[in-house]
Amino acid sequence: MIKQITREKLEVEKYTACLHRAVNYRIYAESWYLDTVTNQQWDCLVLNDYEAIMPIPYRKKMGIKFIAQPLYCQQLGVFHDLFFEQHLFDNFIHIIKRKLVHSYHFNEENTTQFNPQGTKKINQIIPFPNRNGYSKMVKRNLSKFRQQAIQIIEHHDVESYIEFKKKYSTHDLNETIFFKVLKSLQNENVLKIFKAVENDDISYAILIHSKNRWIYLDGASSAVGKKMKASTGLMDFVINDFNTQNNIFDFEGSSIPSIHQFYANFGSHDVYYTKYSNLPFFKSP
């Protein structure tokens, strides 16, 4: 039997145990992470006594409750053990389809094994990081980077990174939520911040440790950093030198062609997760 349980009534220990034994664990589904990105506005579909779980974040507009994927939360879905069957997954899907869904992202494993209805979205990963998959451009830029007096330093000041990001990035930034996410990750000891320094800070890379994955959450470079190919040097460091255990390296993908190509130049390949919506023309607040 599948029950819908509110966040307030969730048995967090059982929920967490189920998530951590799941074959498709994602840090995005941790209760503390969802609390951060949704302001505790999420329910959960639970199979029997927490045999499988499906967190469902929601928002409200004009008093109407609808499911919406939060910012900084790429993949959710059904989290389950190795021998989970199609008909059980379909039971979760049947419940979701009866709800108002602005957007919901099923993880890569759900997409590969059960092929849920929706739009396939690109993620990019390197399963076993090594330098053999680098493009000629990356090798050339890395050679240039190494000829310069640039240090790579582990950093711990979230506030200074956000100020750097605001100064040099052209991408939109929800500063309030992003700060909360970084501080929450830091409090759970799963955040790594690295910076490239040449007299001043010139580039940053932000990583999340998600069991056997290192997720590249964010990064930014100054004009000087771009000229000195600091982003290439930092990326090489976090993929290979820092990540000594050959974890999956997860870029979180990109639909922006130039960014997608930048990741592909490091040897990434495309994998897919699924975005489901039955309210395609509804704009969430």
PDB file of C-alpha atoms in Angstrom:
ATOM      1  CA  MET A   1       0.000   0.000   0.000  1.00  0.00           C
ATOM      2  CA  ILE A   2       1.212   3.506  -0.845  1.00  0.00           C
ATOM      3  CA  LYS A   3       0.398   6.290   1.593  1.00  0.00           C
ATOM      4  CA  GLN A   4       0.906  10.017   1.256  1.00  0.00           C
ATOM      5  CA  ILE A   5       2.569  11.373   4.373  1.00  0.00           C
ATOM      6  CA  THR A   6       3.093  15.028   5.208  1.00  0.00           C
ATOM      7  CA  ARG A   7       6.517  16.323   6.167  1.00  0.00           C
ATOM      8  CA  GLU A   8       5.323  16.837   9.744  1.00  0.00           C
ATOM      9  CA  LYS A   9       4.298  13.186  10.105  1.00  0.00           C
ATOM     10  CA  LEU A  10       7.236  11.695   8.258  1.00  0.00           C
ATOM     11  CA  GLU A  11       9.258   9.131  10.197  1.00  0.00           C
ATOM     12  CA  VAL A  12      12.594  10.657   9.301  1.00  0.00           C
ATOM     13  CA  GLU A  13      14.769   7.777  10.501  1.00  0.00           C
ATOM     14  CA  LYS A  14      12.855   5.246   8.392  1.00  0.00           C
ATOM     15  CA  TYR A  15      12.767   7.627   5.433  1.00  0.00           C
ATOM     16  CA  THR A  16      16.535   8.193   5.647  1.00  0.00           C
ATOM     17  CA  ALA A  17      17.268   4.478   6.014  1.00  0.00           C
ATOM     18  CA  CYS A  18      15.220   3.739   2.897  1.00  0.00           C
ATOM     19  CA  LEU A  19      16.980   6.461   0.930  1.00  0.00           C
ATOM     20  CA  HIS A  20      20.453   5.293   1.981  1.00  0.00           C
ATOM     21  CA  ARG A  21      19.846   1.684   0.996  1.00  0.00           C
ATOM     22  CA  ALA A  22      18.324   2.692  -2.341  1.00  0.00           C
ATOM     23  CA  VAL A  23      20.195   1.736  -5.512  1.00  0.00           C
ATOM     24  CA  ASN A  24      19.523   5.229  -6.871  1.00  0.00           C
ATOM     25  CA  TYR A  25      20.455   7.409  -3.890  1.00  0.00           C
ATOM     26  CA  ARG A  26      20.555  11.157  -4.499  1.00  0.00           C
ATOM     27  CA  ILE A  27      21.458  13.771  -1.917  1.00  0.00           C
ATOM     28  CA  TYR A  28      18.654  15.952  -3.272  1.00  0.00           C
ATOM     29  CA  ALA A  29      16.172  13.626  -1.537  1.00  0.00           C
ATOM     30  CA  GLU A  30      17.688  13.902   1.937  1.00  0.00           C
ATOM     31  CA  SER A  31      15.084  15.303   4.326  1.00  0.00           C
ATOM     32  CA  TRP A  32      17.361  18.154   5.424  1.00  0.00           C
ATOM     33  CA  TYR A  33      18.105  19.063   1.810  1.00  0.00           C
ATOM     34  CA  LEU A  34      14.429  19.112   0.842  1.00  0.00           C
ATOM     35  CA  ASP A  35      13.631  21.124   3.963  1.00  0.00           C
ATOM     36  CA  THR A  36      16.165  23.690   2.766  1.00  0.00           C
ATOM     37  CA  VAL A  37      15.067  24.038  -0.861  1.00  0.00           C
ATOM     38  CA  THR A  38      11.308  23.849  -0.184  1.00  0.00           C
ATOM     39  CA  ASN A  39      11.061  25.563   3.206  1.00  0.00           C
ATOM     40  CA  GLN A  40       9.639  22.223   4.463  1.00  0.00           C
ATOM     41  CA  GLN A  41       6.901  22.234   1.843  1.00  0.00           C
ATOM     42  CA  TRP A  42       6.983  18.625   0.738  1.00  0.00           C
ATOM     43  CA  ASP A  43       5.066  15.420   1.263  1.00  0.00           C
ATOM     44  CA  CYS A  44       6.148  11.856   0.612  1.00  0.00           C
ATOM     45  CA  LEU A  45       4.579   8.798  -0.997  1.00  0.00           C
ATOM     46  CA  VAL A  46       5.607   5.768   1.055  1.00  0.00           C
ATOM     47  CA  LEU A  47       5.285   2.105   0.103  1.00  0.00           C
ATOM     48  CA  ASN A  48       4.242  -0.024   3.076  1.00  0.00           C
ATOM     49  CA  ASP A  49       6.675   0.526   5.972  1.00  0.00           C
ATOM     50  CA  TYR A  50       9.166   2.710   4.055  1.00  0.00           C
ATOM     51  CA  GLU A  51      10.080   0.029   1.526  1.00  0.00           C
ATOM     52  CA  ALA A  52      10.215   2.704  -1.187  1.00  0.00           C
ATOM     53  CA  ILE A  53       9.763   6.451  -1.047  1.00  0.00           C
ATOM     54  CA  MET A  54       8.886   9.271  -3.416  1.00  0.00           C
ATOM     55  CA  PRO A  55       9.333  12.806  -2.041  1.00  0.00           C
ATOM     56  CA  ILE A  56       6.953  15.305  -3.651  1.00  0.00           C
ATOM     57  CA  PRO A  57       7.777  18.999  -3.168  1.00  0.00           C
ATOM     58  CA  TYR A  58       4.888  21.383  -3.605  1.00  0.00           C
ATOM     59  CA  ARG A  59       4.014  25.040  -3.849  1.00  0.00           C
ATOM     60  CA  LYS A  60       0.786  26.975  -3.597  1.00  0.00           C
ATOM     61  CA  LYS A  61      -0.673  29.622  -5.877  1.00  0.00           C
ATOM     62  CA  MET A  62      -4.005  31.283  -5.169  1.00  0.00           C
ATOM     63  CA  GLY A  63      -4.670  28.570  -2.613  1.00  0.00           C
ATOM     64  CA  ILE A  64      -4.034  25.769  -5.122  1.00  0.00           C
ATOM     65  CA  LYS A  65      -1.432  23.170  -4.169  1.00  0.00           C
ATOM     66  CA  PHE A  66       0.704  21.767  -6.976  1.00  0.00           C
ATOM     67  CA  ILE A  67       3.892  19.732  -7.308  1.00  0.00           C
ATOM     68  CA  ALA A  68       6.944  21.732  -8.415  1.00  0.00           C
ATOM     69  CA  GLN A  69      10.605  20.782  -8.652  1.00  0.00           C
ATOM     70  CA  PRO A  70      12.639  23.142  -6.442  1.00  0.00           C
ATOM     71  CA  LEU A  71      15.701  25.115  -7.464  1.00  0.00           C
ATOM     72  CA  TYR A  72      19.045  23.365  -6.890  1.00  0.00           C
ATOM     73  CA  CYS A  73      17.329  19.968  -6.880  1.00  0.00           C
ATOM     74  CA  GLN A  74      17.995  18.249 -10.180  1.00  0.00           C
ATOM     75  CA  GLN A  75      16.585  14.750  -9.597  1.00  0.00           C
ATOM     76  CA  LEU A  76      14.015  13.166  -7.304  1.00  0.00           C
ATOM     77  CA  GLY A  77      11.723  10.248  -8.188  1.00  0.00           C
ATOM     78  CA  VAL A  78      11.093   6.875  -6.588  1.00  0.00           C
ATOM     79  CA  PHE A  79      13.923   5.581  -4.386  1.00  0.00           C
ATOM     80  CA  HIS A  80      13.980   1.818  -4.016  1.00  0.00           C
ATOM     81  CA  ASP A  81      16.043  -1.310  -3.537  1.00  0.00           C
ATOM     82  CA  LEU A  82      17.591  -3.485  -6.233  1.00  0.00           C
ATOM     83  CA  PHE A  83      14.617  -5.751  -6.869  1.00  0.00           C
ATOM     84  CA  PHE A  84      11.936  -3.106  -7.341  1.00  0.00           C
ATOM     85  CA  GLU A  85       9.361  -4.104  -9.949  1.00  0.00           C
ATOM     86  CA  GLN A  86       7.664  -2.180 -12.749  1.00  0.00           C
ATOM     87  CA  HIS A  87       4.147  -2.570 -11.375  1.00  0.00           C
ATOM     88  CA  LEU A  88       5.196  -0.985  -8.066  1.00  0.00           C
ATOM     89  CA  PHE A  89       6.734   1.967  -9.886  1.00  0.00           C
ATOM     90  CA  ASP A  90       3.564   2.284 -11.960  1.00  0.00           C
ATOM     91  CA  ASN A  91       1.518   2.511  -8.760  1.00  0.00           C
ATOM     92  CA  PHE A  92       3.502   5.600  -7.756  1.00  0.00           C
ATOM     93  CA  ILE A  93       3.025   7.061 -11.231  1.00  0.00           C
ATOM     94  CA  HIS A  94      -0.728   6.463 -11.068  1.00  0.00           C
ATOM     95  CA  ILE A  95      -0.949   8.563  -7.906  1.00  0.00           C
ATOM     96  CA  ILE A  96       1.193  11.388  -9.290  1.00  0.00           C
ATOM     97  CA  LYS A  97      -0.821  11.659 -12.493  1.00  0.00           C
ATOM     98  CA  ARG A  98      -3.954  12.382 -10.466  1.00  0.00           C
ATOM     99  CA  LYS A  99      -2.270  15.441  -8.925  1.00  0.00           C
ATOM    100  CA  LEU A 100      -1.458  18.879 -10.313  1.00  0.00           C
ATOM    101  CA  VAL A 101       2.156  18.695 -11.458  1.00  0.00           C
ATOM    102  CA  HIS A 102       3.938  21.782 -12.735  1.00  0.00           C
ATOM    103  CA  SER A 103       7.242  19.888 -12.867  1.00  0.00           C
ATOM    104  CA  TYR A 104       8.704  16.759 -11.334  1.00  0.00           C
ATOM    105  CA  HIS A 105      12.065  15.150 -12.164  1.00  0.00           C
ATOM    106  CA  PHE A 106      12.500  11.375 -12.097  1.00  0.00           C
ATOM    107  CA  ASN A 107      16.116  10.331 -11.586  1.00  0.00           C
ATOM    108  CA  GLU A 108      18.352   8.676 -14.161  1.00  0.00           C
ATOM    109  CA  GLU A 109      17.811   5.155 -12.841  1.00  0.00           C
ATOM    110  CA  ASN A 110      14.013   5.584 -12.854  1.00  0.00           C
ATOM    111  CA  THR A 111      14.288   6.823 -16.428  1.00  0.00           C
ATOM    112  CA  THR A 112      16.482   3.950 -17.611  1.00  0.00           C
ATOM    113  CA  GLN A 113      14.622   1.160 -15.824  1.00  0.00           C
ATOM    114  CA  PHE A 114      10.994   2.298 -15.937  1.00  0.00           C
ATOM    115  CA  ASN A 115      10.788   4.931 -18.710  1.00  0.00           C
ATOM    116  CA  PRO A 116       8.269   7.274 -17.076  1.00  0.00           C
ATOM    117  CA  GLN A 117       6.240   9.591 -19.276  1.00  0.00           C
ATOM    118  CA  GLY A 118       7.703  13.047 -19.790  1.00  0.00           C
ATOM    119  CA  THR A 119      10.505  15.033 -21.412  1.00  0.00           C
ATOM    120  CA  LYS A 120      13.996  13.588 -21.319  1.00  0.00           C
ATOM    121  CA  LYS A 121      16.499  16.039 -19.822  1.00  0.00           C
ATOM    122  CA  ILE A 122      20.274  15.805 -20.231  1.00  0.00           C
ATOM    123  CA  ASN A 123      22.722  15.205 -17.445  1.00  0.00           C
ATOM    124  CA  GLN A 124      26.438  14.683 -18.070  1.00  0.00           C
ATOM    125  CA  ILE A 125      28.626  12.336 -16.067  1.00  0.00           C
ATOM    126  CA  ILE A 126      32.080  10.774 -16.154  1.00  0.00           C
ATOM    127  CA  PRO A 127      31.680   7.253 -14.687  1.00  0.00           C
ATOM    128  CA  PHE A 128      35.405   6.608 -14.141  1.00  0.00           C
ATOM    129  CA  PRO A 129      37.295   9.898 -14.349  1.00  0.00           C
ATOM    130  CA  ASN A 130      40.612   9.922 -16.157  1.00  0.00           C
ATOM    131  CA  ARG A 131      42.496  12.274 -18.411  1.00  0.00           C
ATOM    132  CA  ASN A 132      42.387   9.971 -21.459  1.00  0.00           C
ATOM    133  CA  GLY A 133      38.997  11.321 -22.456  1.00  0.00           C
ATOM    134  CA  TYR A 134      40.085  14.959 -22.604  1.00  0.00           C
ATOM    135  CA  SER A 135      39.698  16.811 -25.893  1.00  0.00           C
ATOM    136  CA  LYS A 136      42.680  18.465 -27.576  1.00  0.00           C
ATOM    137  CA  MET A 137      41.319  21.841 -26.468  1.00  0.00           C
ATOM    138  CA  VAL A 138      41.255  20.812 -22.805  1.00  0.00           C
ATOM    139  CA  LYS A 139      44.773  19.416 -23.024  1.00  0.00           C
ATOM    140  CA  ARG A 140      45.982  22.635 -24.641  1.00  0.00           C
ATOM    141  CA  ASN A 141      44.251  24.863 -22.073  1.00  0.00           C
ATOM    142  CA  LEU A 142      45.484  22.681 -19.224  1.00  0.00           C
ATOM    143  CA  SER A 143      49.057  23.012 -20.497  1.00  0.00           C
ATOM    144  CA  LYS A 144      48.679  26.790 -20.507  1.00  0.00           C
ATOM    145  CA  PHE A 145      47.180  26.747 -17.000  1.00  0.00           C
ATOM    146  CA  ARG A 146      50.068  24.705 -15.607  1.00  0.00           C
ATOM    147  CA  GLN A 147      52.667  27.132 -16.947  1.00  0.00           C
ATOM    148  CA  GLN A 148      51.337  29.885 -14.695  1.00  0.00           C
ATOM    149  CA  ALA A 149      51.796  30.519 -10.970  1.00  0.00           C
ATOM    150  CA  ILE A 150      48.262  29.603  -9.956  1.00  0.00           C
ATOM    151  CA  GLN A 151      47.420  27.887  -6.676  1.00  0.00           C
ATOM    152  CA  ILE A 152      44.362  25.719  -6.053  1.00  0.00           C
ATOM    153  CA  ILE A 153      43.152  26.079  -2.482  1.00  0.00           C
ATOM    154  CA  GLU A 154      40.292  24.516  -0.548  1.00  0.00           C
ATOM    155  CA  HIS A 155      38.033  27.283   0.710  1.00  0.00           C
ATOM    156  CA  HIS A 156      35.345  27.426   3.402  1.00  0.00           C
ATOM    157  CA  ASP A 157      33.786  30.875   3.192  1.00  0.00           C
ATOM    158  CA  VAL A 158      30.382  30.613   1.507  1.00  0.00           C
ATOM    159  CA  GLU A 159      29.776  34.355   1.682  1.00  0.00           C
ATOM    160  CA  SER A 160      32.940  35.259  -0.254  1.00  0.00           C
ATOM    161  CA  TYR A 161      32.011  32.811  -3.023  1.00  0.00           C
ATOM    162  CA  ILE A 162      28.545  34.325  -3.391  1.00  0.00           C
ATOM    163  CA  GLU A 163      30.061  37.802  -3.635  1.00  0.00           C
ATOM    164  CA  PHE A 164      32.478  36.518  -6.301  1.00  0.00           C
ATOM    165  CA  LYS A 165      29.589  34.874  -8.149  1.00  0.00           C
ATOM    166  CA  LYS A 166      27.501  38.052  -8.091  1.00  0.00           C
ATOM    167  CA  LYS A 167      30.443  40.056  -9.408  1.00  0.00           C
ATOM    168  CA  TYR A 168      31.517  37.826 -12.274  1.00  0.00           C
ATOM    169  CA  SER A 169      28.668  35.525 -13.310  1.00  0.00           C
ATOM    170  CA  THR A 170      26.107  36.462 -15.957  1.00  0.00           C
ATOM    171  CA  HIS A 171      23.668  33.733 -14.882  1.00  0.00           C
ATOM    172  CA  ASP A 172      20.626  34.389 -12.708  1.00  0.00           C
ATOM    173  CA  LEU A 173      21.161  33.740  -9.021  1.00  0.00           C
ATOM    174  CA  ASN A 174      18.546  33.327  -6.313  1.00  0.00           C
ATOM    175  CA  GLU A 175      20.921  34.509  -3.638  1.00  0.00           C
ATOM    176  CA  THR A 176      18.678  33.708  -0.654  1.00  0.00           C
ATOM    177  CA  ILE A 177      18.002  30.090  -1.584  1.00  0.00           C
ATOM    178  CA  PHE A 178      21.523  29.479  -2.873  1.00  0.00           C
ATOM    179  CA  PHE A 179      23.067  30.725   0.362  1.00  0.00           C
ATOM    180  CA  LYS A 180      20.747  28.473   2.394  1.00  0.00           C
ATOM    181  CA  VAL A 181      21.655  25.484   0.216  1.00  0.00           C
ATOM    182  CA  LEU A 182      25.404  26.047   0.566  1.00  0.00           C
ATOM    183  CA  LYS A 183      25.202  26.557   4.339  1.00  0.00           C
ATOM    184  CA  SER A 184      23.033  23.456   4.747  1.00  0.00           C
ATOM    185  CA  LEU A 185      25.474  21.363   2.702  1.00  0.00           C
ATOM    186  CA  GLN A 186      28.350  22.779   4.718  1.00  0.00           C
ATOM    187  CA  ASN A 187      26.627  21.920   7.998  1.00  0.00           C
ATOM    188  CA  GLU A 188      26.228  18.324   6.791  1.00  0.00           C
ATOM    189  CA  ASN A 189      29.924  18.197   5.829  1.00  0.00           C
ATOM    190  CA  VAL A 190      29.214  17.325   2.177  1.00  0.00           C
ATOM    191  CA  LEU A 191      30.283  20.624   0.577  1.00  0.00           C
ATOM    192  CA  LYS A 192      33.683  21.306  -0.976  1.00  0.00           C
ATOM    193  CA  ILE A 193      34.726  24.715  -2.263  1.00  0.00           C
ATOM    194  CA  PHE A 194      37.927  25.103  -4.261  1.00  0.00           C
ATOM    195  CA  LYS A 195      39.369  28.275  -5.700  1.00  0.00           C
ATOM    196  CA  ALA A 196      42.189  29.178  -8.076  1.00  0.00           C
ATOM    197  CA  VAL A 197      44.330  32.044  -6.857  1.00  0.00           C
ATOM    198  CA  GLU A 198      46.820  34.216  -8.741  1.00  0.00           C
ATOM    199  CA  ASN A 199      47.380  37.251  -6.484  1.00  0.00           C
ATOM    200  CA  ASP A 200      43.583  37.338  -6.186  1.00  0.00           C
ATOM    201  CA  ASP A 201      40.752  34.815  -6.495  1.00  0.00           C
ATOM    202  CA  ILE A 202      40.198  34.084 -10.198  1.00  0.00           C
ATOM    203  CA  SER A 203      37.981  30.974 -10.310  1.00  0.00           C
ATOM    204  CA  TYR A 204      35.817  28.778  -8.071  1.00  0.00           C
ATOM    205  CA  ALA A 205      34.362  25.253  -8.186  1.00  0.00           C
ATOM    206  CA  ILE A 206      31.592  24.093  -5.825  1.00  0.00           C
ATOM    207  CA  LEU A 207      31.094  20.342  -5.244  1.00  0.00           C
ATOM    208  CA  ILE A 208      28.595  18.165  -3.380  1.00  0.00           C
ATOM    209  CA  HIS A 209      29.536  14.706  -2.087  1.00  0.00           C
ATOM    210  CA  SER A 210      26.616  12.365  -2.758  1.00  0.00           C
ATOM    211  CA  LYS A 211      27.852   8.886  -1.760  1.00  0.00           C
ATOM    212  CA  ASN A 212      29.615   7.573  -4.896  1.00  0.00           C
ATOM    213  CA  ARG A 213      29.149  10.867  -6.777  1.00  0.00           C
ATOM    214  CA  TRP A 214      30.814  14.218  -6.755  1.00  0.00           C
ATOM    215  CA  ILE A 215      28.282  16.683  -8.108  1.00  0.00           C
ATOM    216  CA  TYR A 216      29.551  19.886  -9.665  1.00  0.00           C
ATOM    217  CA  LEU A 217      26.969  22.292  -8.254  1.00  0.00           C
ATOM    218  CA  ASP A 218      28.337  25.618  -9.410  1.00  0.00           C
ATOM    219  CA  GLY A 219      31.353  27.623 -10.455  1.00  0.00           C
ATOM    220  CA  ALA A 220      32.488  31.033 -11.674  1.00  0.00           C
ATOM    221  CA  SER A 221      35.553  32.724 -13.110  1.00  0.00           C
ATOM    222  CA  SER A 222      36.724  36.304 -13.358  1.00  0.00           C
ATOM    223  CA  ALA A 223      37.880  37.813 -16.658  1.00  0.00           C
ATOM    224  CA  VAL A 224      41.477  37.149 -15.569  1.00  0.00           C
ATOM    225  CA  GLY A 225      40.549  33.567 -14.667  1.00  0.00           C
ATOM    226  CA  LYS A 226      39.016  32.968 -18.088  1.00  0.00           C
ATOM    227  CA  LYS A 227      42.109  34.319 -19.810  1.00  0.00           C
ATOM    228  CA  MET A 228      44.357  32.092 -17.711  1.00  0.00           C
ATOM    229  CA  LYS A 229      42.158  29.007 -18.324  1.00  0.00           C
ATOM    230  CA  ALA A 230      41.592  28.688 -14.578  1.00  0.00           C
ATOM    231  CA  SER A 231      38.230  26.941 -14.951  1.00  0.00           C
ATOM    232  CA  THR A 232      39.930  24.187 -16.971  1.00  0.00           C
ATOM    233  CA  GLY A 233      42.659  23.802 -14.358  1.00  0.00           C
ATOM    234  CA  LEU A 234      40.160  23.708 -11.497  1.00  0.00           C
ATOM    235  CA  MET A 235      37.946  21.197 -13.302  1.00  0.00           C
ATOM    236  CA  ASP A 236      40.889  18.918 -13.970  1.00  0.00           C
ATOM    237  CA  PHE A 237      41.870  19.111 -10.300  1.00  0.00           C
ATOM    238  CA  VAL A 238      38.420  18.236  -8.918  1.00  0.00           C
ATOM    239  CA  ILE A 239      37.828  15.466 -11.466  1.00  0.00           C
ATOM    240  CA  ASN A 240      41.162  13.705 -11.058  1.00  0.00           C
ATOM    241  CA  ASP A 241      43.558  14.978  -8.395  1.00  0.00           C
ATOM    242  CA  PHE A 242      41.023  15.653  -5.661  1.00  0.00           C
ATOM    243  CA  ASN A 243      38.693  12.797  -6.576  1.00  0.00           C
ATOM    244  CA  THR A 244      41.170   9.983  -5.919  1.00  0.00           C
ATOM    245  CA  GLN A 245      38.579   7.216  -5.465  1.00  0.00           C
ATOM    246  CA  ASN A 246      37.210   7.288  -9.019  1.00  0.00           C
ATOM    247  CA  ASN A 247      33.703   8.254  -8.023  1.00  0.00           C
ATOM    248  CA  ILE A 248      31.181   9.214 -10.674  1.00  0.00           C
ATOM    249  CA  PHE A 249      31.715  12.856 -11.538  1.00  0.00           C
ATOM    250  CA  ASP A 250      28.370  14.533 -12.169  1.00  0.00           C
ATOM    251  CA  PHE A 251      28.258  17.866 -14.017  1.00  0.00           C
ATOM    252  CA  GLU A 252      24.454  18.215 -13.579  1.00  0.00           C
ATOM    253  CA  GLY A 253      24.378  18.670 -17.358  1.00  0.00           C
ATOM    254  CA  SER A 254      23.310  21.728 -19.302  1.00  0.00           C
ATOM    255  CA  SER A 255      20.898  22.607 -22.095  1.00  0.00           C
ATOM    256  CA  ILE A 256      23.134  25.565 -22.982  1.00  0.00           C
ATOM    257  CA  PRO A 257      25.249  24.341 -25.951  1.00  0.00           C
ATOM    258  CA  SER A 258      28.484  26.103 -24.946  1.00  0.00           C
ATOM    259  CA  ILE A 259      28.356  24.759 -21.378  1.00  0.00           C
ATOM    260  CA  HIS A 260      27.363  21.280 -22.571  1.00  0.00           C
ATOM    261  CA  GLN A 261      30.372  21.281 -24.899  1.00  0.00           C
ATOM    262  CA  PHE A 262      32.692  22.492 -22.120  1.00  0.00           C
ATOM    263  CA  TYR A 263      31.721  19.477 -19.999  1.00  0.00           C
ATOM    264  CA  ALA A 264      31.875  17.104 -22.986  1.00  0.00           C
ATOM    265  CA  ASN A 265      35.458  18.217 -23.615  1.00  0.00           C
ATOM    266  CA  PHE A 266      36.416  16.544 -20.309  1.00  0.00           C
ATOM    267  CA  GLY A 267      35.074  13.208 -21.540  1.00  0.00           C
ATOM    268  CA  SER A 268      31.555  13.336 -20.125  1.00  0.00           C
ATOM    269  CA  HIS A 269      28.729  11.446 -21.746  1.00  0.00           C
ATOM    270  CA  ASP A 270      25.026  12.162 -21.714  1.00  0.00           C
ATOM    271  CA  VAL A 271      22.577  10.376 -19.441  1.00  0.00           C
ATOM    272  CA  TYR A 272      18.923  11.260 -19.036  1.00  0.00           C
ATOM    273  CA  TYR A 273      16.403  12.009 -16.347  1.00  0.00           C
ATOM    274  CA  THR A 274      12.718  12.719 -16.960  1.00  0.00           C
ATOM    275  CA  LYS A 275      10.705  15.870 -16.388  1.00  0.00           C
ATOM    276  CA  TYR A 276       6.994  15.139 -15.958  1.00  0.00           C
ATOM    277  CA  SER A 277       4.280  17.786 -16.092  1.00  0.00           C
ATOM    278  CA  ASN A 278       0.533  17.774 -16.595  1.00  0.00           C
ATOM    279  CA  LEU A 279       0.339  21.589 -16.304  1.00  0.00           C
ATOM    280  CA  PRO A 280       2.612  22.636 -19.179  1.00  0.00           C
ATOM    281  CA  PHE A 281       1.225  26.178 -19.504  1.00  0.00           C
ATOM    282  CA  PHE A 282       0.932  26.945 -15.782  1.00  0.00           C
ATOM    283  CA  LYS A 283       3.528  29.377 -14.477  1.00  0.00           C
ATOM    284  CA  SER A 284       4.522  28.849 -10.872  1.00  0.00           C
ATOM    285  CA  PRO A 285       5.260  31.896  -8.687  1.00  0.00           C
TER     286      PRO A 285
END
